[in-house]
Tab-separated table of C-alpha atoms and ligand atoms in Angstrom:
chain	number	residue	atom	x	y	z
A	1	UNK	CA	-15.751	-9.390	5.741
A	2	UNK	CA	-17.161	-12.571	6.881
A	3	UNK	CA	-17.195	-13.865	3.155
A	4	UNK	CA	-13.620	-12.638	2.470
A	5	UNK	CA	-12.725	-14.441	6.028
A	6	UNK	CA	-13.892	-17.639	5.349
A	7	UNK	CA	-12.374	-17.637	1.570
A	8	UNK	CA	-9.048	-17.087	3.296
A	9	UNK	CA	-9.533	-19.609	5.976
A	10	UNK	CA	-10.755	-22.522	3.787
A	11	UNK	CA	-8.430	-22.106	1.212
A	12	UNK	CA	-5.546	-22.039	3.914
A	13	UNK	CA	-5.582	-25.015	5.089
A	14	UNK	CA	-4.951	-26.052	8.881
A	15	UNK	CA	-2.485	-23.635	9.936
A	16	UNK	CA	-4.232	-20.946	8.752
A	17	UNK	CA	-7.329	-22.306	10.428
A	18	UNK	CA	-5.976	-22.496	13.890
A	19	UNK	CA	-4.093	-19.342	14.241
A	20	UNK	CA	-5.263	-17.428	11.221
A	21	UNK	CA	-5.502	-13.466	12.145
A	22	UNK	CA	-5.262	-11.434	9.487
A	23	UNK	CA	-5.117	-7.829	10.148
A	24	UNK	CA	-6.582	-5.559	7.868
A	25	UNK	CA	-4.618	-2.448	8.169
A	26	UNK	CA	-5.548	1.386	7.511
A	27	UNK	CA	-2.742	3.017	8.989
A	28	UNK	CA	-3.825	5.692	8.326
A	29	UNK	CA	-3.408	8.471	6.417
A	30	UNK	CA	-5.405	11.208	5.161
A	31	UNK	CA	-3.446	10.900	2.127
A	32	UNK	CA	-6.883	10.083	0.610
A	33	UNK	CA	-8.974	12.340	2.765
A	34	UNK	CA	-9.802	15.683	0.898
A	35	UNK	CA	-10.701	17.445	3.744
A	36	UNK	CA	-7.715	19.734	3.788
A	37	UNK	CA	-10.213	22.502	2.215
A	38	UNK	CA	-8.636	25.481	2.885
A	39	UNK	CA	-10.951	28.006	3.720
A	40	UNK	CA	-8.577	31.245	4.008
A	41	UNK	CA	-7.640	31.494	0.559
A	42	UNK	CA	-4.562	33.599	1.479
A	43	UNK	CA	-2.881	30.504	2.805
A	44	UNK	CA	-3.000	28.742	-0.548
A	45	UNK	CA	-1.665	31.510	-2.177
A	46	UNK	CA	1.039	31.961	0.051
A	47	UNK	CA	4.868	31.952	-0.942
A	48	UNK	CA	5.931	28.244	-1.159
A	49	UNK	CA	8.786	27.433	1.195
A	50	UNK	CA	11.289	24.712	0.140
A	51	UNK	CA	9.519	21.604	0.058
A	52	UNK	CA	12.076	19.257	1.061
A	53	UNK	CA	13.661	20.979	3.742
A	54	UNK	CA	10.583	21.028	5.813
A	55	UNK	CA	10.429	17.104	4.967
A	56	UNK	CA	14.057	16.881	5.598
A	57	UNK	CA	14.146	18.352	8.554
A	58	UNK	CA	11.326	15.973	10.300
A	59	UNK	CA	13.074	12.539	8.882
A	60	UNK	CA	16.448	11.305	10.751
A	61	UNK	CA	19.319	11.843	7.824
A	62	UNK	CA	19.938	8.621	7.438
A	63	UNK	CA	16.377	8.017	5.797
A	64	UNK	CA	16.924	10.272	3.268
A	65	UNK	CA	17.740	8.127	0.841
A	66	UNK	CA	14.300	6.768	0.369
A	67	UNK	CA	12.669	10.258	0.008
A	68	UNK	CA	15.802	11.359	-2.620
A	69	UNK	CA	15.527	9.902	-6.190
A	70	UNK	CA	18.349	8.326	-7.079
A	71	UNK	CA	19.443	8.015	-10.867
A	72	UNK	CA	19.383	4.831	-12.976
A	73	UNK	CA	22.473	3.553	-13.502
A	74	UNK	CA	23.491	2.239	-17.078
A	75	UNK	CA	26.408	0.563	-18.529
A	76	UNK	CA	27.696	2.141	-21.513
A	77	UNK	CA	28.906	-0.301	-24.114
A	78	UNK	CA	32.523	1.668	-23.260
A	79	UNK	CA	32.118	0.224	-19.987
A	80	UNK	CA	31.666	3.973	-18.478
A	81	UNK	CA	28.568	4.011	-15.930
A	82	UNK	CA	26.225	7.097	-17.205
A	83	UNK	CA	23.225	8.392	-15.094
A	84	UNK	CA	19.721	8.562	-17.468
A	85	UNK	CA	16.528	8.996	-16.104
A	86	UNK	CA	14.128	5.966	-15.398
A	87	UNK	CA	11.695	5.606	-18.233
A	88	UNK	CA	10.093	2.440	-19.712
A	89	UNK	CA	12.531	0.426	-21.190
A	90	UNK	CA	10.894	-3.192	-21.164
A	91	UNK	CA	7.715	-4.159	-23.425
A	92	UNK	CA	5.282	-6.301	-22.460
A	93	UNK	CA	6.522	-9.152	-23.833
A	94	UNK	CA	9.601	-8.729	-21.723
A	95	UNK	CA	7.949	-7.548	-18.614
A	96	UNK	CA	6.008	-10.728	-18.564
A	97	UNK	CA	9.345	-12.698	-18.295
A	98	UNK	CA	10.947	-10.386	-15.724
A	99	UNK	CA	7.959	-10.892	-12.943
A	100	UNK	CA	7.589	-14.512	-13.568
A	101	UNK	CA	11.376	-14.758	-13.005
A	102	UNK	CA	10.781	-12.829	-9.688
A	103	UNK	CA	7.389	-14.465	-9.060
A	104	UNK	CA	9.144	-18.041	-9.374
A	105	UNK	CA	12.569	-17.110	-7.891
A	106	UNK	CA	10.747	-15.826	-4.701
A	107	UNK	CA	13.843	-14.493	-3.530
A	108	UNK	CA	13.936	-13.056	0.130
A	109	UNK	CA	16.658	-9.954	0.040
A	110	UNK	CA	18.374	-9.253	3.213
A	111	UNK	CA	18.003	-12.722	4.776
A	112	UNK	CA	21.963	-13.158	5.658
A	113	UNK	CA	21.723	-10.432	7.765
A	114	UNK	CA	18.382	-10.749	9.873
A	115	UNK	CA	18.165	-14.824	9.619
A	116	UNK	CA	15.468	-16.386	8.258
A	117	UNK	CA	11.568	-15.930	9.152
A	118	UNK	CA	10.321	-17.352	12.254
A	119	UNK	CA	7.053	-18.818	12.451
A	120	UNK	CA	5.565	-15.970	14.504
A	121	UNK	CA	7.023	-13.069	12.962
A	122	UNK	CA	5.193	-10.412	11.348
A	123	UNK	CA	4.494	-10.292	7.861
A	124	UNK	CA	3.786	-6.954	6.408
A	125	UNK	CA	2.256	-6.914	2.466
A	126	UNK	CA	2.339	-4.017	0.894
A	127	UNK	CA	-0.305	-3.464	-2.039
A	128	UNK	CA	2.378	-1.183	-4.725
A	129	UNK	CA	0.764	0.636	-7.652
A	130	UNK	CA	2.283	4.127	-8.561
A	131	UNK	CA	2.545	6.550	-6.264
A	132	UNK	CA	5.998	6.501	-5.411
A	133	UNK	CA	6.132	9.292	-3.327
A	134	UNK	CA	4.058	7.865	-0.844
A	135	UNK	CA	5.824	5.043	-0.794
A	136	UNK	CA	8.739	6.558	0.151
A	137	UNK	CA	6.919	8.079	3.528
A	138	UNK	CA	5.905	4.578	3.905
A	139	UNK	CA	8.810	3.356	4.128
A	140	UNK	CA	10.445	6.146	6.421
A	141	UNK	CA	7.812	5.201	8.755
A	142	UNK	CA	8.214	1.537	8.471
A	143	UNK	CA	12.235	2.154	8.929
A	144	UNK	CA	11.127	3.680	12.193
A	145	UNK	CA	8.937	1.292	13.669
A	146	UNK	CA	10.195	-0.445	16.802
A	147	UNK	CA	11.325	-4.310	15.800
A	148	UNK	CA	10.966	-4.116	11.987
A	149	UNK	CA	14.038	-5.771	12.150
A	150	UNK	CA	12.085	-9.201	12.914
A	151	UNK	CA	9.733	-8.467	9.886
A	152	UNK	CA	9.240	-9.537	6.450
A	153	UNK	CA	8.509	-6.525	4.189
A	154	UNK	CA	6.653	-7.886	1.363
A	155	UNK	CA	5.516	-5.648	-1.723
A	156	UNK	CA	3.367	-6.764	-4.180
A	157	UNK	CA	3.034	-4.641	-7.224
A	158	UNK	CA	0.882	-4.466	-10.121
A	159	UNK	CA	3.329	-2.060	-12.168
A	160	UNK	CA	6.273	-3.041	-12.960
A	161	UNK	CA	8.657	0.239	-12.550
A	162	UNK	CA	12.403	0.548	-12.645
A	163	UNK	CA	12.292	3.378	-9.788
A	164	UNK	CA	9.897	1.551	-7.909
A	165	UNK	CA	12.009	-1.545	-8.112
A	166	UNK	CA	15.388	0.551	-7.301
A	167	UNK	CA	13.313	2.276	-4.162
A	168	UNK	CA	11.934	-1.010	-2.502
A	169	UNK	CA	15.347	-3.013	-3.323
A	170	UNK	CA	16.997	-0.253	-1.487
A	171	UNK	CA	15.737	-1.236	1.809
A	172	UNK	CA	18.005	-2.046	4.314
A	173	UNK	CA	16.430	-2.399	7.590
A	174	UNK	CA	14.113	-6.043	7.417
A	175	UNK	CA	14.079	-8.727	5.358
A	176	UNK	CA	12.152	-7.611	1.986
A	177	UNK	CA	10.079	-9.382	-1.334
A	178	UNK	CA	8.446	-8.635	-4.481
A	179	UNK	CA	5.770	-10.368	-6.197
A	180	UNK	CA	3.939	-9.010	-9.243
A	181	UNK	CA	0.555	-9.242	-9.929
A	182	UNK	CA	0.177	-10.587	-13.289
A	183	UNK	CA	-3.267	-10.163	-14.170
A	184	UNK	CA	-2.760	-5.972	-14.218
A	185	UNK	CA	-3.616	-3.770	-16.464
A	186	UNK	CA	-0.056	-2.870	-17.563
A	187	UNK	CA	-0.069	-6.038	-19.102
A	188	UNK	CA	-3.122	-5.952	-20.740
A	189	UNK	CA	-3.733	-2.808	-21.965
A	190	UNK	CA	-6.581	-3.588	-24.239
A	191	UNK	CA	-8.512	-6.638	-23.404
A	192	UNK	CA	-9.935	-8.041	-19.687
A	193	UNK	CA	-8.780	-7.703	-17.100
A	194	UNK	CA	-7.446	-4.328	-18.648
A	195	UNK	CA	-10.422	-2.318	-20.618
A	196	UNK	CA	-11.528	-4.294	-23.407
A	197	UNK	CA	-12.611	-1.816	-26.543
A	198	UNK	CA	-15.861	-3.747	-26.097
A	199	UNK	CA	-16.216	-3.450	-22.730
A	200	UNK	CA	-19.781	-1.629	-21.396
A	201	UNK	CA	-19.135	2.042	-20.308
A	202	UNK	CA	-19.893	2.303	-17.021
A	203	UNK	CA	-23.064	4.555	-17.288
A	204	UNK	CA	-24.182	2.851	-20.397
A	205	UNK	CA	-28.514	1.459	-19.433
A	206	UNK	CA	-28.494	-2.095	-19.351
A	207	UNK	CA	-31.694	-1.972	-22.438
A	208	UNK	CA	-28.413	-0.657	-24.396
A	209	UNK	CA	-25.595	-2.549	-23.265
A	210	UNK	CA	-27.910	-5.415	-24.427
A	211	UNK	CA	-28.863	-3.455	-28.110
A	212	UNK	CA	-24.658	-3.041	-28.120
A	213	UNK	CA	-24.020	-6.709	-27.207
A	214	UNK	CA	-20.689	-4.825	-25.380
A	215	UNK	CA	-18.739	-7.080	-22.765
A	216	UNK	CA	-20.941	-8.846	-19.789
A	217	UNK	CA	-23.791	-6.624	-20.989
A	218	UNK	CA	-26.550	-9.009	-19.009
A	219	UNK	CA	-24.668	-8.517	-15.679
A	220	UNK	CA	-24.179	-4.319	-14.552
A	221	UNK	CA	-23.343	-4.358	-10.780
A	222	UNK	CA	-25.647	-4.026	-8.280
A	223	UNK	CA	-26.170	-0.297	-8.641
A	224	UNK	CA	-26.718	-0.269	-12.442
A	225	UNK	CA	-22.941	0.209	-13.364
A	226	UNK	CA	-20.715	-1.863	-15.862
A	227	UNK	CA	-16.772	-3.189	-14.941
A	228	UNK	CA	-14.038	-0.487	-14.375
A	229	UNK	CA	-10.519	-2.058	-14.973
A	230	UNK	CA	-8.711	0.134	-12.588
A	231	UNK	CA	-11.308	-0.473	-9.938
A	232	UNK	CA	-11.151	-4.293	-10.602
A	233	UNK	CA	-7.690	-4.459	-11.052
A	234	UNK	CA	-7.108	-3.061	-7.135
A	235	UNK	CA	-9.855	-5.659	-5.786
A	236	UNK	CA	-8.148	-8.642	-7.599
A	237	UNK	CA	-5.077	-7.557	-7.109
A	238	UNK	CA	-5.630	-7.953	-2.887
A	239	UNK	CA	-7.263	-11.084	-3.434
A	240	UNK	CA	-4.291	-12.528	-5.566
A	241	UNK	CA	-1.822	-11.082	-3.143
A	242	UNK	CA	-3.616	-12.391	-0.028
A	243	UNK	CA	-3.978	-15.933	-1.918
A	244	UNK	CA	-0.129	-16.479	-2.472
A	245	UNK	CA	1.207	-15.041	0.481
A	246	UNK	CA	-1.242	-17.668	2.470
A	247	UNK	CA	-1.346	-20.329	-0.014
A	248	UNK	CA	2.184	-20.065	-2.353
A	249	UNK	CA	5.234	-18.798	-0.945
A	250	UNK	CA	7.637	-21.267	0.414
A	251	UNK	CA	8.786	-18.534	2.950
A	252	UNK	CA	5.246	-18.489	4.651
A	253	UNK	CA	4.722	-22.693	4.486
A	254	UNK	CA	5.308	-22.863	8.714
A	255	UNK	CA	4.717	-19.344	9.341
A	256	UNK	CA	1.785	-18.952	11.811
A	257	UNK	CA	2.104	-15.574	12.755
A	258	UNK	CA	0.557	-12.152	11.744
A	259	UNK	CA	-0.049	-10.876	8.368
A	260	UNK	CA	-0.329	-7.216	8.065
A	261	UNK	CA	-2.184	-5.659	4.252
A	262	UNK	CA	-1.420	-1.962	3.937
A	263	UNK	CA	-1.590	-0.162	0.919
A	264	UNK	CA	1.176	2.378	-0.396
A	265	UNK	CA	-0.716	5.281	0.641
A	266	UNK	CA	-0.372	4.412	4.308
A	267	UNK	CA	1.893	5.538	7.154
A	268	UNK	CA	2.446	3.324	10.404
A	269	UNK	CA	3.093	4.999	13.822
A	270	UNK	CA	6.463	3.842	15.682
A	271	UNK	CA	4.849	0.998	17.946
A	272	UNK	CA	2.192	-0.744	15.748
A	273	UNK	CA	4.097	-3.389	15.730
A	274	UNK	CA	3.961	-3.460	19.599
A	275	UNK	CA	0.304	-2.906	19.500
A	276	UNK	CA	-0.166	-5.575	17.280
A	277	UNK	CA	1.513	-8.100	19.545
A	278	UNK	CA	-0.775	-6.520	22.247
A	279	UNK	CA	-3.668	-6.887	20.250
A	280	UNK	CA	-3.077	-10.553	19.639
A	281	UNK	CA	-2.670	-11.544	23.014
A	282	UNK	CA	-5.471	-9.585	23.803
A	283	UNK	CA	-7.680	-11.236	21.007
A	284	UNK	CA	-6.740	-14.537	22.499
A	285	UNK	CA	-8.639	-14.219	25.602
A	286	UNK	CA	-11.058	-11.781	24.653
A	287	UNK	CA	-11.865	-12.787	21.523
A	288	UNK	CA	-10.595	-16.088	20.574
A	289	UNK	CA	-13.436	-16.243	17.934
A	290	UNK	CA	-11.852	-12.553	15.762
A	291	UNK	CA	-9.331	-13.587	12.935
A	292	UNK	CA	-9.328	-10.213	11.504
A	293	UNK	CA	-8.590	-7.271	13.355
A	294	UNK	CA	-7.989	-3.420	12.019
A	295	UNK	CA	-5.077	-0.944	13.505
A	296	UNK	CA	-6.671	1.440	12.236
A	297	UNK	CA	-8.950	3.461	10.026
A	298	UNK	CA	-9.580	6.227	7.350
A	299	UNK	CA	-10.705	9.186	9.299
A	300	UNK	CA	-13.205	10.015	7.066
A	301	UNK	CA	-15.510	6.924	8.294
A	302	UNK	CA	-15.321	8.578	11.657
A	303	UNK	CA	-17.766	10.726	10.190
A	304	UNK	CA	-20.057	7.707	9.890
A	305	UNK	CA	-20.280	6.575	13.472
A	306	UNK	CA	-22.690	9.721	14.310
A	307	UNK	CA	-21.177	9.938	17.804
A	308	UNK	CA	-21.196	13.911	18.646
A	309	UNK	CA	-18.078	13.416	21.005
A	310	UNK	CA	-15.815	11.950	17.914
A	311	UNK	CA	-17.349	14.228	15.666
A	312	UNK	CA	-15.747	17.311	17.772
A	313	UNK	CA	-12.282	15.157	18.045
A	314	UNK	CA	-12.469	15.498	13.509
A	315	UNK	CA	-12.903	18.649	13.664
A	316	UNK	CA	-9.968	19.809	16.306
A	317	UNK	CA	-8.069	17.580	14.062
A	318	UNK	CA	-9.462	19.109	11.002
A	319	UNK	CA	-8.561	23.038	12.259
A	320	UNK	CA	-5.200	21.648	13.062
A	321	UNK	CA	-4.384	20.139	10.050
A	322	UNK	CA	-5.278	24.034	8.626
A	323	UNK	CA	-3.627	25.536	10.982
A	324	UNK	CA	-0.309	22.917	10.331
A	325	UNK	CA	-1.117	23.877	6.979
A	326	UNK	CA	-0.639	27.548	7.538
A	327	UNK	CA	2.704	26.813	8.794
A	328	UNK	CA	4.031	24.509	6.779
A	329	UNK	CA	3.105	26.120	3.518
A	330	UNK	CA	0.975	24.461	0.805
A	331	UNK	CA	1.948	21.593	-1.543
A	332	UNK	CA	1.164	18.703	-2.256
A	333	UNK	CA	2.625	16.963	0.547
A	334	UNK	CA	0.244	19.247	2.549
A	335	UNK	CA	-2.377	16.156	2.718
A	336	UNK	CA	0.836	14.204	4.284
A	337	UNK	CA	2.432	16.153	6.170
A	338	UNK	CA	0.371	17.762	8.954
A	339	UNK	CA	-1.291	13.888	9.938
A	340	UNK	CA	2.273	12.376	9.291
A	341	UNK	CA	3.987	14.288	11.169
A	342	UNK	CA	2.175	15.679	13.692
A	343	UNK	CA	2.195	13.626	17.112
A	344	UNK	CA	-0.907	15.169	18.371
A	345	UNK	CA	-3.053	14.129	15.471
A	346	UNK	CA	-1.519	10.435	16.028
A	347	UNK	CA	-2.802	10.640	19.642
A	348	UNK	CA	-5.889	11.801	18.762
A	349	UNK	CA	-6.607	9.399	16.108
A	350	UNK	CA	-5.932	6.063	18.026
A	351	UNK	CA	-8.695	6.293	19.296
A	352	UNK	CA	-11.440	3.269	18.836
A	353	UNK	CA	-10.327	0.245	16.621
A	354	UNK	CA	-12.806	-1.068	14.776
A	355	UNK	CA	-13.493	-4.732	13.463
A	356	UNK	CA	-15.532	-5.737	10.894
B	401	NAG	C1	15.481	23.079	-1.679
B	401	NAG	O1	16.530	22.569	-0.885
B	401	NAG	C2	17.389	21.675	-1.564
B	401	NAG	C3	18.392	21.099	-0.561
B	401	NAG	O2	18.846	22.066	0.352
B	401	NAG	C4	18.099	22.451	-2.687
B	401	NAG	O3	18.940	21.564	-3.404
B	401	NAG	C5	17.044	23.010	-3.619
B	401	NAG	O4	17.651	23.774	-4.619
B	401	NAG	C6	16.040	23.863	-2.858
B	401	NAG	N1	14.961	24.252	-3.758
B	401	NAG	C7	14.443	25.480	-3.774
B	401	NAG	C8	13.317	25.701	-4.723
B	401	NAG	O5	14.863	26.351	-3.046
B	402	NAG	C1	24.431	4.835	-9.271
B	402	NAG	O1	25.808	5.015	-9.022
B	402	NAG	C2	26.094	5.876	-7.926
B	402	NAG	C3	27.596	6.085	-7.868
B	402	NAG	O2	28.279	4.914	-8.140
B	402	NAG	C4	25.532	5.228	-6.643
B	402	NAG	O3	25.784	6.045	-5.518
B	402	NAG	C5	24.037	5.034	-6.813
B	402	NAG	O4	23.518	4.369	-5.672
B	402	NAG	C6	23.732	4.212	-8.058
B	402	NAG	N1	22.316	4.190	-8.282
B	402	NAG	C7	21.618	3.053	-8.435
B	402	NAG	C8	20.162	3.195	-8.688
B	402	NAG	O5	22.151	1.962	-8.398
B	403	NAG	C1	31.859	6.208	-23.505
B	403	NAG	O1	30.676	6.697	-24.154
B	403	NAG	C2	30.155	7.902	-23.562
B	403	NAG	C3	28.828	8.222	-24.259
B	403	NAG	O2	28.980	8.178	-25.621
B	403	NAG	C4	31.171	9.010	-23.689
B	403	NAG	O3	30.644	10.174	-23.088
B	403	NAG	C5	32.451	8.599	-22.959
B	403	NAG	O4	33.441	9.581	-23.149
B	403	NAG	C6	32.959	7.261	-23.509
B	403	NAG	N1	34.075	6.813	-22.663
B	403	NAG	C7	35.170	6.288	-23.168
B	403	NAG	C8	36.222	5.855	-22.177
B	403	NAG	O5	35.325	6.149	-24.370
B	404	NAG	C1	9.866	-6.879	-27.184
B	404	NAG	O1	11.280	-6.785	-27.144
B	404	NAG	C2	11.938	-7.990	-27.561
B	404	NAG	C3	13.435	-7.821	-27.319
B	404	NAG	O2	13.851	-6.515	-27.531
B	404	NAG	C4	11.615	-8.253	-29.033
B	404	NAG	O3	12.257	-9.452	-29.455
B	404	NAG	C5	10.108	-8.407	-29.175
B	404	NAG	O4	9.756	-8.552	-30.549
B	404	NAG	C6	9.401	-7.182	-28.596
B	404	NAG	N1	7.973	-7.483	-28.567
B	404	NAG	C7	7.053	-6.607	-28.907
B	404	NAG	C8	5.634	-7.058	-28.806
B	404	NAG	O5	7.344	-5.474	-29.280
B	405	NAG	C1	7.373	-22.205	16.105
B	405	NAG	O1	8.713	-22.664	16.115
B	405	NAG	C2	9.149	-23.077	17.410
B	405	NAG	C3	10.618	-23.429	17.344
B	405	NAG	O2	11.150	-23.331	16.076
B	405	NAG	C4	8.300	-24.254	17.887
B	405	NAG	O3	8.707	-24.642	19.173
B	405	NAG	C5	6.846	-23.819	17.921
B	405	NAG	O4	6.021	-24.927	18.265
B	405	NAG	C6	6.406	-23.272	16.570
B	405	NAG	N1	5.072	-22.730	16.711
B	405	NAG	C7	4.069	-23.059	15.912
B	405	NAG	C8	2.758	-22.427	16.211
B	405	NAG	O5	4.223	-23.812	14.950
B	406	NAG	C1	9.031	-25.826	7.373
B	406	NAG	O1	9.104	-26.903	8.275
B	406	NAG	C2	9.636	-28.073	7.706
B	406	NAG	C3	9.505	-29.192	8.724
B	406	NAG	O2	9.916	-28.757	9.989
B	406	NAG	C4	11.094	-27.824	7.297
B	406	NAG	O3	11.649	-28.973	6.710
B	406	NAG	C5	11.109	-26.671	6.295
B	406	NAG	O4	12.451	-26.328	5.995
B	406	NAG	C6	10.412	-25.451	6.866
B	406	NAG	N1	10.312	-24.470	5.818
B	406	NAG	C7	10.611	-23.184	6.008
B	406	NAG	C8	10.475	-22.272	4.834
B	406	NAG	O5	10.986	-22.757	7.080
């Protein structure tokens, strides 16, 4: 990251310089580790129970409302208010006016009732794409993390949804913001930085690409392979997002506190806020030279390290997870909810941080 890290800093400017800790953060989730194989088949082909309950039933009631979908409102020209279902209803054209309205506008929701943003409180960015139904557990575990009431809660998409809107505007506990990537894909469905008719295929030999003259054909990566826009679009996208929360928002001109990245596919535990703090005062003596630190990582690179002892630790957690799995009956939120919800796993996974 040392490249990334002195990008940020240089472009920051002074505060940035002297306080500048950005924590990368993989809160984790297995969400995109596949390792829930099941191995007894009769498990998978058990009876499903009902889904939600066993959700429900683990989330206070009052969060509910982010895991229910809620209906889109419309205004009938009568005046009556009728319930439809969200679909697309802008084109381009118009979505490109609607996110530079919010992208100017910069508007932070919920200030009147937690004040403004101090200059040391956290900032949290979310990266938004589509999964919305990890984005609701997201945000039941952000609405559960001690002093998220100090927080700014920023999302910055590169979709522009209605239900994804309606979902993130519905959150009550922090101060909240959107931004909108507008470089995505969404809005440029056929030409860079969205896939270009022209554009190499991946696989394509770069004797051919230059025979095709297709898009950037001299320059494959550094394994051989041409641009993927969906790959791209999530690299650009973080580097866009961390370049205006640092650089462009007047909300974050005297902040000098932290600035957290996770993705919509995370989960936070209850204190990572506290451990952040601890980290940072930690950091200060120990390593006053770190400005990135990580809460945490994707299991699966535990894997990597080679150490026997955390090797055993994956795979107690790994027969757990199956054995959760047995329990809980099979779904899809089966890669959620045994490492979600299970405190053990939490414990267990804490274990080293890792900086980069
Ligand atoms: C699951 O539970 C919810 C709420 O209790 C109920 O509305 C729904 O019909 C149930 N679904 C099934 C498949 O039992
Ligand atoms: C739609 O209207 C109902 C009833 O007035 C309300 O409870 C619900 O929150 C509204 N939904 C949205 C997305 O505004
Ligand atoms: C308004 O229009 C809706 C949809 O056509 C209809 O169902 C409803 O009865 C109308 N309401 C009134 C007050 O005319
Ligand atoms: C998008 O919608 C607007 C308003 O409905 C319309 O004026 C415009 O022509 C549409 N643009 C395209 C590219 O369809
Ligand atoms: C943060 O704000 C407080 C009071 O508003 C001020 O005393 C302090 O010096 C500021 N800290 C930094 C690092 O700017
Ligand atoms: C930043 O600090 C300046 C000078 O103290 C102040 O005028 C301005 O309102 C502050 N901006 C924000 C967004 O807090």
């Amino acid at each position: 990251m040392s490249a990334g890290r002195s990008l940020l800093t240089r472009r920051r400017g002074n505060v940035w310089v002297r306080s500048g800790i950005i924590l990368l953060v993989v809160f984790f989730i297995w969400v995109q580790m596949n390792f829930l194989t099941f191995t007894n088949t009769s498990v998978q082909n058990q009876e499903y129970t009902n889904e939600s309950n066993a959700i429900f039933n683990m989330v206070p009631s009052v969060l509910h409302k982010f895991l229910t979908p809620r209906p889109r409102n419309t205004t009938h020209s009568n005046g009556t208010v009728i319930n439809t279902a969200y679909k697309p209803i802008l084109n381009i054209t118009e979505i490109k006016k609607v996110i530079a309205q919010y992208n100017l506008q910069q508007t932070v929701h919920n200030e009147d009732i937690f004040g403004p943003l101090q200059n040391d409180s956290v900032i949290i960015v979310v990266q938004v794409h589509d999964r919305i139904k990890y984005l609701r557990h997201l945000i039941v575990s952000l609405a559960q993390a001690q002093d998220i009431s100090q927080a700014l809660l920023v999302f910055s998409h590169d979709i522009y949804d209605e239900e994804i809107n309606s979902l993130v505007q519905s959150i009550d506990f922090c101060k909240v913001m959107q931004f909108f990537y507008p470089f995505s894909i969404q809005l440029h469905p056929n030409e860079f930085p969205g896939a270009d008719p022209n554009d190499c295929p991946r696989d394509i030999k770069r004797e051919e690409a230059l025979i095709k003259k297709c898009n950037n054909a001299p320059f494959p990566d550094l394994y051989g392979h041409y641009r993927e826009a969906k790959f791209t679009q999530t690299k650009h996208h973080w580097w866009w997002k961390a370049n205006r929360v640092f650089n462009q928002l007047e909300v974050t001109k005297n902040h000098t506190g932290l600035v957290v990245f996770l993705e919509e596919d995370h989960y936070v535990a209850e204190d990572f806020i506290h451990v952040l703090k601890l980290m940072e005062s930690t950091c200060k003596t120990s390593c006053p030279q770190c400005n990135i630190l990580s809460l945490g990582t994707y299991l699966k690179t535990f894997s990597y390290y080679g150490d026997p002892k955390k090797k055993e630790v994956m795979r107690t957690i790994k027969q757990q997870a199956i054995l959760n799995a047995a329990q809980m009956q099979p779904s899809w939120t089966f890669q959620v909810l045994p490492s979600l919800y299970q405190h053990s796993q939490k414990v267990a996974i804490t274990a080293p941080f890792t900086t980069d």
